XYZ file of C-alpha atoms in Angstrom:
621
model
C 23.027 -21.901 -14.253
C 19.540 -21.859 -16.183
C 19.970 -19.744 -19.367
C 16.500 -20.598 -20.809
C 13.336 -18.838 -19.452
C 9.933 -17.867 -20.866
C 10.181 -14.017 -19.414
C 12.841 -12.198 -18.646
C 12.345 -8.872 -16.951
C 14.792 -6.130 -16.873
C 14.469 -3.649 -13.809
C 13.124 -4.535 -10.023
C 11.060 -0.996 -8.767
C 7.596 -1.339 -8.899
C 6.851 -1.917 -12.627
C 9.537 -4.878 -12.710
C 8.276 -6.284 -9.586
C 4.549 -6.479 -10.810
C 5.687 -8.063 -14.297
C 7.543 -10.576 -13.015
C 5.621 -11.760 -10.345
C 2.564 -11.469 -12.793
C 4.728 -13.671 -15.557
C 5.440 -15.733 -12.741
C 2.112 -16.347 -11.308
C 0.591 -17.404 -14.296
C 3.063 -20.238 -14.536
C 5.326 -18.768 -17.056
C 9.370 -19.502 -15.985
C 10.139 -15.904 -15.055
C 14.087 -13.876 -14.713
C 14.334 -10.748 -12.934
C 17.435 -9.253 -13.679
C 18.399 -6.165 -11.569
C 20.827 -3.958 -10.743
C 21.302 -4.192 -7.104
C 19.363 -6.426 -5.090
C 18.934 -3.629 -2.432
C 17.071 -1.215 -5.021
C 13.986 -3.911 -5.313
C 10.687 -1.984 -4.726
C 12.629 1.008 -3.632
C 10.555 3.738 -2.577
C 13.171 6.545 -4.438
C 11.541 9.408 -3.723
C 8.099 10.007 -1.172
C 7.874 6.786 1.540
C 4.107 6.782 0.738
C 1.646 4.906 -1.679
C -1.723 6.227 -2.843
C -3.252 9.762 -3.711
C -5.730 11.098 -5.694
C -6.525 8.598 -8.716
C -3.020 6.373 -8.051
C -5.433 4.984 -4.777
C -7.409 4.047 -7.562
C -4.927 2.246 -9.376
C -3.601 0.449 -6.305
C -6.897 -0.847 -5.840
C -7.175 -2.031 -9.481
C -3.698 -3.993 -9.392
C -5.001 -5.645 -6.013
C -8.334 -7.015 -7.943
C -6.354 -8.594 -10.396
C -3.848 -10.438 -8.156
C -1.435 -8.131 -8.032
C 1.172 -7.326 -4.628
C 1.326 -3.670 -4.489
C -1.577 -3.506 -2.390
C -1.344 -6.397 -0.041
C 2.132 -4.890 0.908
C 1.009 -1.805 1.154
C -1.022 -2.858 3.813
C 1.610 -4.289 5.374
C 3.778 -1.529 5.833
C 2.022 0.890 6.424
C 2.596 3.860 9.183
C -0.216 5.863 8.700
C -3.070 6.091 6.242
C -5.895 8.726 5.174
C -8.650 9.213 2.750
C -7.974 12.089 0.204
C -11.240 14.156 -0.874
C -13.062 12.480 2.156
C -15.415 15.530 1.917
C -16.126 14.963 -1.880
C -17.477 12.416 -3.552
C -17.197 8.783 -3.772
C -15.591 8.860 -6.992
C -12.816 11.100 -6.249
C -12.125 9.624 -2.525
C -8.831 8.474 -2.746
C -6.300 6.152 -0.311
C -3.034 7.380 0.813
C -0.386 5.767 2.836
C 2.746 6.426 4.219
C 4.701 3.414 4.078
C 7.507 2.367 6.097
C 9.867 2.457 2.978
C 12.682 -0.184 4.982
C 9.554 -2.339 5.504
C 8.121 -2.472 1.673
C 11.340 -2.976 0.351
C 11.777 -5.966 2.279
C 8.658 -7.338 1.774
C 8.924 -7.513 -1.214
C 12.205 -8.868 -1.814
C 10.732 -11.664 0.384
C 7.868 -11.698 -1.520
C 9.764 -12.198 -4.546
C 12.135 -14.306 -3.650
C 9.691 -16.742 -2.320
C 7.887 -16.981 -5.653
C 7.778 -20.016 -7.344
C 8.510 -20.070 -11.408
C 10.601 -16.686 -10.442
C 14.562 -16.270 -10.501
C 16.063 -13.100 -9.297
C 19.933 -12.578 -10.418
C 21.579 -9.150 -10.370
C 22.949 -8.194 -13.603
C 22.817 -5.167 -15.901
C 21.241 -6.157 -18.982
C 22.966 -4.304 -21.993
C 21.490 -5.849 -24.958
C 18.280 -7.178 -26.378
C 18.208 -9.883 -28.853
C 16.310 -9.638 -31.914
C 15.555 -11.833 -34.878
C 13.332 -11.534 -37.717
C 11.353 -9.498 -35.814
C 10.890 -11.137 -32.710
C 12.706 -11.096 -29.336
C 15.227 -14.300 -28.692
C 16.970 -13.352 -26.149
C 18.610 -10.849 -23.704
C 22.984 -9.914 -23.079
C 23.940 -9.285 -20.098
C 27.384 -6.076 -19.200
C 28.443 -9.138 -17.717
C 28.934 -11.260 -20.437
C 25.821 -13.984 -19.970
C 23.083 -14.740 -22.708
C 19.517 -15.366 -21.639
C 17.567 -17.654 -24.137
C 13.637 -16.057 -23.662
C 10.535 -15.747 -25.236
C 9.285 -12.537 -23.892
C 11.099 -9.515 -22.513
C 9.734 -6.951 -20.185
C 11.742 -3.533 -19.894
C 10.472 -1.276 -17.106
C 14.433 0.298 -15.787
C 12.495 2.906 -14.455
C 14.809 6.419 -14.259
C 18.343 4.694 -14.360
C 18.803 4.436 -17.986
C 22.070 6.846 -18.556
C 20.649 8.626 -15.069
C 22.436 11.467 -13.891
C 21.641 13.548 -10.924
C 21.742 17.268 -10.830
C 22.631 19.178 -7.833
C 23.638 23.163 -8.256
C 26.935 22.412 -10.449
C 27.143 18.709 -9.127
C 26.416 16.576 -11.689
C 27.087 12.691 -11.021
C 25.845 10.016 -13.584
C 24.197 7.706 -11.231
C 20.909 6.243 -10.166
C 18.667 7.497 -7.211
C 20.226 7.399 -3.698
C 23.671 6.596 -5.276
C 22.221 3.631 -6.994
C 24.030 2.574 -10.050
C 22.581 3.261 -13.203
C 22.127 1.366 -16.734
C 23.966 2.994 -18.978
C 24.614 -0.305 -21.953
C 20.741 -0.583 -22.515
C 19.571 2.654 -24.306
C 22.243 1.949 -27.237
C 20.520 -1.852 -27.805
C 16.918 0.285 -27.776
C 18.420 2.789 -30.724
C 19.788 0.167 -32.610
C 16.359 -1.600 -32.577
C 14.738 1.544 -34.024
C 12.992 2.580 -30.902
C 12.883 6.458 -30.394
C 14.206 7.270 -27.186
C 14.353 11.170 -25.741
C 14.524 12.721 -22.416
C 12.903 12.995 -19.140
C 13.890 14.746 -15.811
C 12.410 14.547 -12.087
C 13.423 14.702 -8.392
C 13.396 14.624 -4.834
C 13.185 16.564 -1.686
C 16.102 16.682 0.924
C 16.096 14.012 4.105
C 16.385 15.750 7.455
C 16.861 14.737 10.900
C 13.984 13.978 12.957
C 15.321 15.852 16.358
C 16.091 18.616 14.795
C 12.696 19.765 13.999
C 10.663 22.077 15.877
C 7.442 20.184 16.192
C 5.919 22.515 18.630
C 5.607 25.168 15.915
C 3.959 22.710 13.222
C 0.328 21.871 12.642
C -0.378 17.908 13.456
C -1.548 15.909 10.831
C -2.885 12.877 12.047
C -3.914 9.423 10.508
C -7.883 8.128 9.808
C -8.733 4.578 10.905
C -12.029 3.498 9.604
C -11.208 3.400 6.148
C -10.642 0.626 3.966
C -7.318 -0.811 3.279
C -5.845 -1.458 0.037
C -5.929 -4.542 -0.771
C -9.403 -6.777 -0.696
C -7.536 -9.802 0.391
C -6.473 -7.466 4.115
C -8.887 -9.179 6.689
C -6.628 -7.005 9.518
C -7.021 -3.332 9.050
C -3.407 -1.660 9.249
C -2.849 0.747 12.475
C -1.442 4.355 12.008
C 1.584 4.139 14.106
C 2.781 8.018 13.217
C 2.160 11.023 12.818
C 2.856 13.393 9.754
C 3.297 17.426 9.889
C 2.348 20.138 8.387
C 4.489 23.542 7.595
C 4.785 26.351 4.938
C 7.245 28.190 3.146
C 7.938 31.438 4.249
C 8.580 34.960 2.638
C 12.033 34.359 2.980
C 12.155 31.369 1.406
C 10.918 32.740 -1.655
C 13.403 35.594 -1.539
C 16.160 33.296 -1.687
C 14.744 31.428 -4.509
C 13.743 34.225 -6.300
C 17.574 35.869 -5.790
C 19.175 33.081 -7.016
C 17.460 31.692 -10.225
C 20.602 31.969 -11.836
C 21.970 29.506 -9.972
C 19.126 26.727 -10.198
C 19.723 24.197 -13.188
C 16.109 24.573 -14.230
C 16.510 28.390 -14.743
C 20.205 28.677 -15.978
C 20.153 26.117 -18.986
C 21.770 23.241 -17.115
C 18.406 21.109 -17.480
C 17.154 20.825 -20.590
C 15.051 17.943 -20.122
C 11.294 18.124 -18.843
C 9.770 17.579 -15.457
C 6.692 16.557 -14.346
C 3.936 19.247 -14.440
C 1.942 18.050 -11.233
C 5.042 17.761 -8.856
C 7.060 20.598 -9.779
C 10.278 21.697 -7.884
C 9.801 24.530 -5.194
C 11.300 26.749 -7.589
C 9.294 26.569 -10.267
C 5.985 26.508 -7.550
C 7.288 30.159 -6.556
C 8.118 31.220 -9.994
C 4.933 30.379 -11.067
C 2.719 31.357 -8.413
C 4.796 34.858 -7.263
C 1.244 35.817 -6.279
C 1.202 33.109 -3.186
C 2.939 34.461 0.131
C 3.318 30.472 1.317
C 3.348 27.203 0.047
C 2.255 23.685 2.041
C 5.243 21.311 2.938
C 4.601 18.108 4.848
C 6.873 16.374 6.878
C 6.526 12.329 6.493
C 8.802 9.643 8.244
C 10.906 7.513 6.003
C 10.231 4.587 8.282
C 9.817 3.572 11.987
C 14.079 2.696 12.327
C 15.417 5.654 10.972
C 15.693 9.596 11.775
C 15.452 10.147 7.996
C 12.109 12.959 7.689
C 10.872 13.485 4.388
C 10.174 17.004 3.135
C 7.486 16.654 0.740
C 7.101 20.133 -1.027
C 10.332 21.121 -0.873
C 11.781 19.083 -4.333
C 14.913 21.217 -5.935
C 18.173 21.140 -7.684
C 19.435 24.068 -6.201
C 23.171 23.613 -4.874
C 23.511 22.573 -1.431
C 24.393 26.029 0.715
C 21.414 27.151 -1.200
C 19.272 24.113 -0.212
C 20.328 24.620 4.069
C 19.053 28.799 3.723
C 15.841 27.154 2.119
C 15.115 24.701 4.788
C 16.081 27.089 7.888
C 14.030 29.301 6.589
C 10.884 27.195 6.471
C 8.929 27.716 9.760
C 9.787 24.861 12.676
C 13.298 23.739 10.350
C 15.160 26.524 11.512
C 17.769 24.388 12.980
C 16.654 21.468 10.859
C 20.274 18.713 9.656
C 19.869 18.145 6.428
C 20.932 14.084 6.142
C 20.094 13.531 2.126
C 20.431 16.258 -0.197
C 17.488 16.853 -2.643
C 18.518 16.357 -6.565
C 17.095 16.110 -9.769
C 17.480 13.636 -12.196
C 17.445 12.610 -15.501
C 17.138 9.782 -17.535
C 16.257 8.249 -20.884
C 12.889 6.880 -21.342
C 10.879 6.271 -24.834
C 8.120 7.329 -27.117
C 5.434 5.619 -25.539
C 3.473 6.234 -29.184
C 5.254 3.087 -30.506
C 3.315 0.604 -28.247
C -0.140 -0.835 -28.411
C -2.944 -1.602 -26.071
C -1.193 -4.737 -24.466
C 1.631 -2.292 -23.663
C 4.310 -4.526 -25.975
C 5.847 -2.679 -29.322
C 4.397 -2.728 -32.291
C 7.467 -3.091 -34.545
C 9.013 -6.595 -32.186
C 7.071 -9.546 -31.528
C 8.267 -10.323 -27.371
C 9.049 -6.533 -26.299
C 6.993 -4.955 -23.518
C 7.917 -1.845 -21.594
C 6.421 -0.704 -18.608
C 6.573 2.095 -16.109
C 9.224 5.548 -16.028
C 10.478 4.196 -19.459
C 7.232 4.990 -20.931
C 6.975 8.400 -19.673
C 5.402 7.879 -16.791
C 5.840 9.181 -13.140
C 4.871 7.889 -10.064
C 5.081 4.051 -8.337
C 1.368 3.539 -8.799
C 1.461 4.406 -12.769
C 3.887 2.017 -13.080
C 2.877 -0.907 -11.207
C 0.219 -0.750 -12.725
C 1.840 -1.309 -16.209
C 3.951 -3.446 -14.960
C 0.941 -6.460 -13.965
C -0.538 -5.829 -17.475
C 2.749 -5.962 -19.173
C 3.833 -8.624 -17.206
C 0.414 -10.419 -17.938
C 0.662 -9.972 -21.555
C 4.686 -11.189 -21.546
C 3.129 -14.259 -20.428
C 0.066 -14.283 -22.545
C 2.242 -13.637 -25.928
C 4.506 -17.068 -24.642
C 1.615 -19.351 -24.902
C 0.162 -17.392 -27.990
C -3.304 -15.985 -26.564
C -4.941 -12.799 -27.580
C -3.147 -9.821 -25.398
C -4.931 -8.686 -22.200
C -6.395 -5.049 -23.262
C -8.249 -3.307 -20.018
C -10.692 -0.332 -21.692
C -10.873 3.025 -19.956
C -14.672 1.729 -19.115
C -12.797 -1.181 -17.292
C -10.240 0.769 -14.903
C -8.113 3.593 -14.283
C -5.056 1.549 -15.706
C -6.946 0.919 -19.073
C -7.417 5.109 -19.390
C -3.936 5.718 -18.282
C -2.536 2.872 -21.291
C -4.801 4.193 -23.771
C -3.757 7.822 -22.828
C 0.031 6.760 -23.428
C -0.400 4.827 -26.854
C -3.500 6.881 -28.398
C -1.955 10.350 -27.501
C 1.653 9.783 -26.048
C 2.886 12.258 -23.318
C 5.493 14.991 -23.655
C 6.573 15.051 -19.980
C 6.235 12.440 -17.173
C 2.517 11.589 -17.025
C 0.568 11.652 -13.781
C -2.792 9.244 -13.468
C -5.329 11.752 -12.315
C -9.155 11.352 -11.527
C -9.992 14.243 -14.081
C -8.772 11.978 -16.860
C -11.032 9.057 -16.053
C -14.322 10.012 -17.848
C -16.023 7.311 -16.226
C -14.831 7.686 -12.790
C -18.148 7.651 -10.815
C -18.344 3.742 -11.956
C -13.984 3.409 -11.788
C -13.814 3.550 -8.163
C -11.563 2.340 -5.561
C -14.567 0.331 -3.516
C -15.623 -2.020 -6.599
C -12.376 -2.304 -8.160
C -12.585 -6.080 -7.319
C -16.204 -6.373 -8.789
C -14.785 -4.946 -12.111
C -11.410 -6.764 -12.216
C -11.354 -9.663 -10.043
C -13.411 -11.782 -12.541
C -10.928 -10.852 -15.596
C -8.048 -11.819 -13.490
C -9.448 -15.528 -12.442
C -10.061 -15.802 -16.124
C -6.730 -15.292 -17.434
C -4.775 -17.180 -14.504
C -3.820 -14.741 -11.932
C -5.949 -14.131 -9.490
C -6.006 -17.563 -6.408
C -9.104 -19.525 -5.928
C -8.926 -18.383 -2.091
C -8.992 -14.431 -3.805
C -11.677 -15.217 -6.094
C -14.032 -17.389 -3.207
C -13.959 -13.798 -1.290
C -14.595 -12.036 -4.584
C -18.110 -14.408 -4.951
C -18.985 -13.768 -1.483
C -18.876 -10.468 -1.761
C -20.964 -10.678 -4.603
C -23.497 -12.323 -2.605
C -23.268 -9.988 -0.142
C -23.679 -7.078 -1.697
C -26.566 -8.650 -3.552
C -28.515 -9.583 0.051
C -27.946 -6.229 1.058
C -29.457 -4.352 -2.222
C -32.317 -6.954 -1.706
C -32.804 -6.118 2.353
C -33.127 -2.748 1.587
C -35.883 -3.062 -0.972
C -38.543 -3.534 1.954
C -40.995 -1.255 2.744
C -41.054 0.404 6.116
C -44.168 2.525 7.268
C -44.497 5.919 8.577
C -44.032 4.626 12.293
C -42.474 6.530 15.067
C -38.820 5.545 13.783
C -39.279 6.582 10.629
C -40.704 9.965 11.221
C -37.699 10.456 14.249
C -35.057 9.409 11.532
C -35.925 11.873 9.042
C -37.291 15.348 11.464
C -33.663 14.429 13.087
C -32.516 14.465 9.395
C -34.533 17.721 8.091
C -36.053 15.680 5.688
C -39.629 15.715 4.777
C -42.253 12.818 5.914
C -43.889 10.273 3.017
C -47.296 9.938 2.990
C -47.051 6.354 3.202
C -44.798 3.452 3.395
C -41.399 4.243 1.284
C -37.980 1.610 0.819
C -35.355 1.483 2.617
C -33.306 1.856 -0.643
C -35.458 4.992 -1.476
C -34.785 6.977 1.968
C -30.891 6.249 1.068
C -31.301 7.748 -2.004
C -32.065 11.308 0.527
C -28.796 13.440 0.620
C -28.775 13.439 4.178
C -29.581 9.882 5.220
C -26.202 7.279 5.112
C -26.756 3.491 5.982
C -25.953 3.583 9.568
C -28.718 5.807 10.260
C -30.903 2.521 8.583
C -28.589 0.345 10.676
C -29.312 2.007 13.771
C -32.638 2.862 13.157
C -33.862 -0.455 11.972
C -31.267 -3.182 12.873
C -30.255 -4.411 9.644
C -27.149 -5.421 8.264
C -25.049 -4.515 11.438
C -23.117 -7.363 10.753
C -21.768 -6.829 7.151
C -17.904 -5.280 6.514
C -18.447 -1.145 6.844
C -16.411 -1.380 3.327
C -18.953 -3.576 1.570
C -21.787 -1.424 3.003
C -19.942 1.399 1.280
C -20.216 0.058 -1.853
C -23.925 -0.635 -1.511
C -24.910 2.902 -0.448
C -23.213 4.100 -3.215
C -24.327 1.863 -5.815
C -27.885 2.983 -4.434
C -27.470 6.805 -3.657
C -26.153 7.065 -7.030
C -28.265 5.067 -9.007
C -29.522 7.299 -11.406
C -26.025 8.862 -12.641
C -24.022 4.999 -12.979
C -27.151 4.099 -15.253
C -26.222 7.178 -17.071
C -22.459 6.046 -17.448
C -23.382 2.072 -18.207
C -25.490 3.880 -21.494
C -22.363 6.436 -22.037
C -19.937 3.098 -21.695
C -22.147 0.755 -24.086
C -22.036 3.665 -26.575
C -18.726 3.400 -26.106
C -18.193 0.096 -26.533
C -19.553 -0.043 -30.034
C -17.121 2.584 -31.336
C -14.156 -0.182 -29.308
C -15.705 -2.855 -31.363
C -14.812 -1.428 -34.932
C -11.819 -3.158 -35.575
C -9.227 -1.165 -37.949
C -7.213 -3.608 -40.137
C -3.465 -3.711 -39.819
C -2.804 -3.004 -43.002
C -5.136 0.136 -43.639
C -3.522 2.638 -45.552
C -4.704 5.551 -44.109
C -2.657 8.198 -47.109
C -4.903 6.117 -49.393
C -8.749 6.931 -47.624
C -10.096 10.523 -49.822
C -11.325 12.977 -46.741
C -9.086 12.625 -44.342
C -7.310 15.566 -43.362
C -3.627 15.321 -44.052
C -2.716 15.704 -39.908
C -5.248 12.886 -39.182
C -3.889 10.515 -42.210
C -0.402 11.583 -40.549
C -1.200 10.269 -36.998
C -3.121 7.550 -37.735
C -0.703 5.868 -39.760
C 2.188 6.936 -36.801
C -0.080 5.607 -33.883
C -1.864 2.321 -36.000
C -5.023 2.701 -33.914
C -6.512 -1.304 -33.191
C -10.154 0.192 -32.933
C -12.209 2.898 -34.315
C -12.889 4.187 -30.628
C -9.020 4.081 -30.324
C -8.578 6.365 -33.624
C -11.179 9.282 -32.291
C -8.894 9.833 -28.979
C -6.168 10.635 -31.078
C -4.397 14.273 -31.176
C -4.940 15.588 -34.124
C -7.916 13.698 -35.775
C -11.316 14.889 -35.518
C -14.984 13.877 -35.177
C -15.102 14.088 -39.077
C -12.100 11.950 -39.270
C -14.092 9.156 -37.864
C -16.713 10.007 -39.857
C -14.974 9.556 -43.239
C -13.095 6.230 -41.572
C -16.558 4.901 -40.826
C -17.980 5.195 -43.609
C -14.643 3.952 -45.454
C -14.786 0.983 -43.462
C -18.478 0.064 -44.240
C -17.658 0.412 -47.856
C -14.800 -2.121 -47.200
C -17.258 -4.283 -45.836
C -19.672 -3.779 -48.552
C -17.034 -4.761 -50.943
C -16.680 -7.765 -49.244
């Protein structure tokens, strides 16, 4: 067997299956070692992909040549368009998946990748010397020669699941889990600590009352995932809606003492923006209900997924929960829910390019940095993956900003301030989010992933058409029309006032009320351009005046990203600098000034004194 490779990547859920296939893609000679073949791209806990901001990020990983998407849209059972009502910046795409279906997929998808070899192993040990990654050991004895190494073992490093009492040091759904790996990472000087999360109980499909639930059906003329779907994907079920009752809460409230989050046995922390139903009722004592939605696992099985009703209360406990929830009366319970937790590290000790500062080769990506969620860490998975492959042939790491994409804010949020639970992407955290969109994620990405070597030529021809397309459309609508009988029907219809003359096209889309099919149907123009593309036109038009507000805000930006901060700056040497800032600037090692004033702890004057430091510096020069 081949014992050389240029990558080797070490865990196969959605992180691991991004690097590799990223490492591989760009030519590098790629290993995937993981733990069970069966566990590739396993959807662990919710069978969907999406949400509010993580739509975003799919979207993003698609434009740079990336797989989550495209199977995505493969798989999926039933789609809608989060904050449909809102604005276009906080629309996000939501799937349920058929979670059989995306795991196979992408095993295929894998498996049928050239430059990639898939072997399952536990990896126990990573090779270091003088400073720079050699190679990795496997539990099973074998030695893997590499250049690069990409960690991303999601939550099965030393995972243990928590039910009531139960505890059982395994993986999710029984998986097994790493437990040789976090001792290699301590020896290495990496600071590991302690994360927890979990997962709703599985219940039986015909035992649900669906006649006493609230439908919750799928949208269709939305836009799919990935760019490179010609064929939009069909919603082929339908989801449910119920709440907790009063009951419910009275037998969570009785029996606190008997939840591991309330009686000691968890010590570890959870994620803040998915808490267990526990903690929801705890914390809100002042709500009489909470939503739960019922989501198929998949088209071939029975298995319903409760999403809502996350605990780690012991099992007799669990069955008065869900028979008390309206329409589950008589609901089987098929998977218990659990929590679990797992070892994961200080994401603080990595740069930009997502690799660690202290060893030349070593890249982590996904859960193991803190993270939650499969969208969080595919994404960091395709830029750690890209950067594996960049570091092999010596080229300047791959660095997205957070004027780029939602992945660049969510990278710079782990390595400028660090995270002390599992960190959630959200669209709150973007402050350029009107421009980071899902629509135009290919018109800021695509370009930067032909450049380095992953994105096709067949991806990047649509990319250019649609770049000419858009381009026609922005100029069709700069004609004039006159105040003829269409005109003034389209806007009294509208409640809009009349011009006194001729006005654009482009300027009557700017009106709050007026969308482009009314111009389609009132003038017969561009009916035959993608709804999708037309999107991003009407947008890039109706907002006008607030992007050209963000490209100033981003350039601004930008010049504070292009102060470079040497290496070796000693920042306990620089007179002004508060002792907390001199403390977590020399922890952290910002790369660029911009980088340094999103730090915890160091202030606007800070950056003032380290400015003015630095031009001195230069002076001196």
């Amino acid at each position: 067997m081949e014992k050389q490779y240029d990558v080797v990547v070490i865990g196969s859920g959605h992180a691991g299956c991004e690097a590799c296939l990223a490492s591989a893609r760009m030519g590098r000679k790629t290993l995937l070692l993981t733990l069970n073949l069966d566990s590739i791209a396993f959807l662990a806990c919710n069978p969907s992909i999406g949400g509010t901001a993580k739509g975003h990020l799919v979207c993003e990983i698609d434009a740079l040549g990336g797989q989550m998407g495209i199977n995505a849209d493969k798989t999926t059972i039933q789609r809608r368009m989060l904050n449909a009502s809102k604005g276009p910046a906080v629309q996000s795409l939501r799937a349920q998946t058929d979670k059989i279906l995306y795991h196979t997929e992408m095993k295929k998808t894998l498996e049928n990748q050239k430059n990639l070899t898939i072997r399952q192993a536990e990896a126990s040990e990573i090779v270091v010397d003088d400073g720079k990654v050699v190679g990795v050991k496997t539990k099973q004895g074998e030695f893997y020669d590499t250049k690069a190494v990409v960690i991303a073992t999601g939550v099965y490093l030393n995972s243990k699941i928590i039910v009531g009492e139960y505890t059982n040091h395994i993986g999710p759904n029984g998986f097994a889990p790493a437990n040789e790996l976090t001792k290699s990472l301590l020896d290495l000087g990496i600071t590991v600590r302690r994360f927890k999360t979990g997962t709703p109980v599985r219940i039986h499909a015909d035992t649900i009352h669906y006649d006493q639930l609230e439908k919750q059906y799928g949208e269709d003329d939305i836009q799919p995932f990935s760019f490179m779907t010609t064929k939009k994907p069909k919603n082929k079920t339908i989801c449910y809606l119920t709440y907790t009752t009063s009951k419910t809460h009275e037998i969570i409230l009785n029996h606190l003492d008997r939840s591991p989050l309330y009686n000691g046995m968890i010590e570890s922390l959870g994620p803040r923006y998915c808490p267990s139903i526990e903690t929801k009722v705890v914390r809100f004592k002042d709500k009489d209900r909470h939503q739960l939605f019922l989501e198929p696992e998949a088209l071939s099985t029975k298995e319903v997924y409760v999403q809502g009703l996350s605990t780690s209360f012991p099992v007799d406990l669990q069955e008065e929960m869900v028979h008390s929830v309206l329409g589950l009366e008589n609901a089987h319970i098929m998977r218990d829910a659990y929590a679990i937790e797992y070892d994961c590290i200080d994401s603080l000790q990595l740069d930009a390019s997502l690799g660690l500062k202290k060893i030349k080769g070593l890249y982590f990506a996904g859960q193991v940095n803190g993270t939650s969620g499969y969208e969080e860490a595919a994404a960091q998975g395709i830029i750690a993956g890209i950067n594996a492959s960049r570091y092999c042939t010596h080229d300047t790491p791959f660095v997205l900003k957070r004027s780029d994409a939602y992945i660049g804010v969510l990278i710079d949020d782990l390595v400028t301030k660090g995270t002390n639970e599992p960190y959630r992407m959200m669209t709150s955290r973007a402050e350029y989010r009107l421009w980071l969109r899902q629509d135009n994620a290919d018109l800021r990405l695509t370009q930067m992933g032909y450049d380095i070597g992953l994105v096709t030529k067949q991806r990047y021809k649509k990319f250019l058409q649609k770049q000419a397309i858009i381009s026609q459309c922005i100029q069709t609508l700069q004609q004039h029309v006159g105040p003829d009988e269409r005109l003034i029907q389209l806007l009294t219809e509208k409640g809009e006032s009349l011009p006194q003359s001729g006005i654009k096209l482009a300027d009557l889309l700017k009106r709050g009320t007026i969308h482009i099919e009314d111009l389609i149907k009132t003038y017969h123009i561009l009916d035959e351009v993608d709804p999708a593309i037309l999107k991003t036109v009407e947008i890039q038009i109706k907002y006008e005046g607030y992007l050209s507000k963000q490209e100033i805000a981003i350039a601004q930006a930008k010049n504070q990203e292009s102060i470079i901060l040497p290496d070796n700056i000693d920042y306990y040497a620089i007179k002004g600098l508060r002792i907390e800032a001199q403390q977590k600037l020399d922890l952290i090692r910002p790369h660029t000034l911009g980088q340094a004033s999103r730090i915890s702890g160091v202030s606007p004057a800070d950056i003032s004194v380290l400015t003015v430091y630095l031009k001195v510096k230069r002076n001196q020069k």
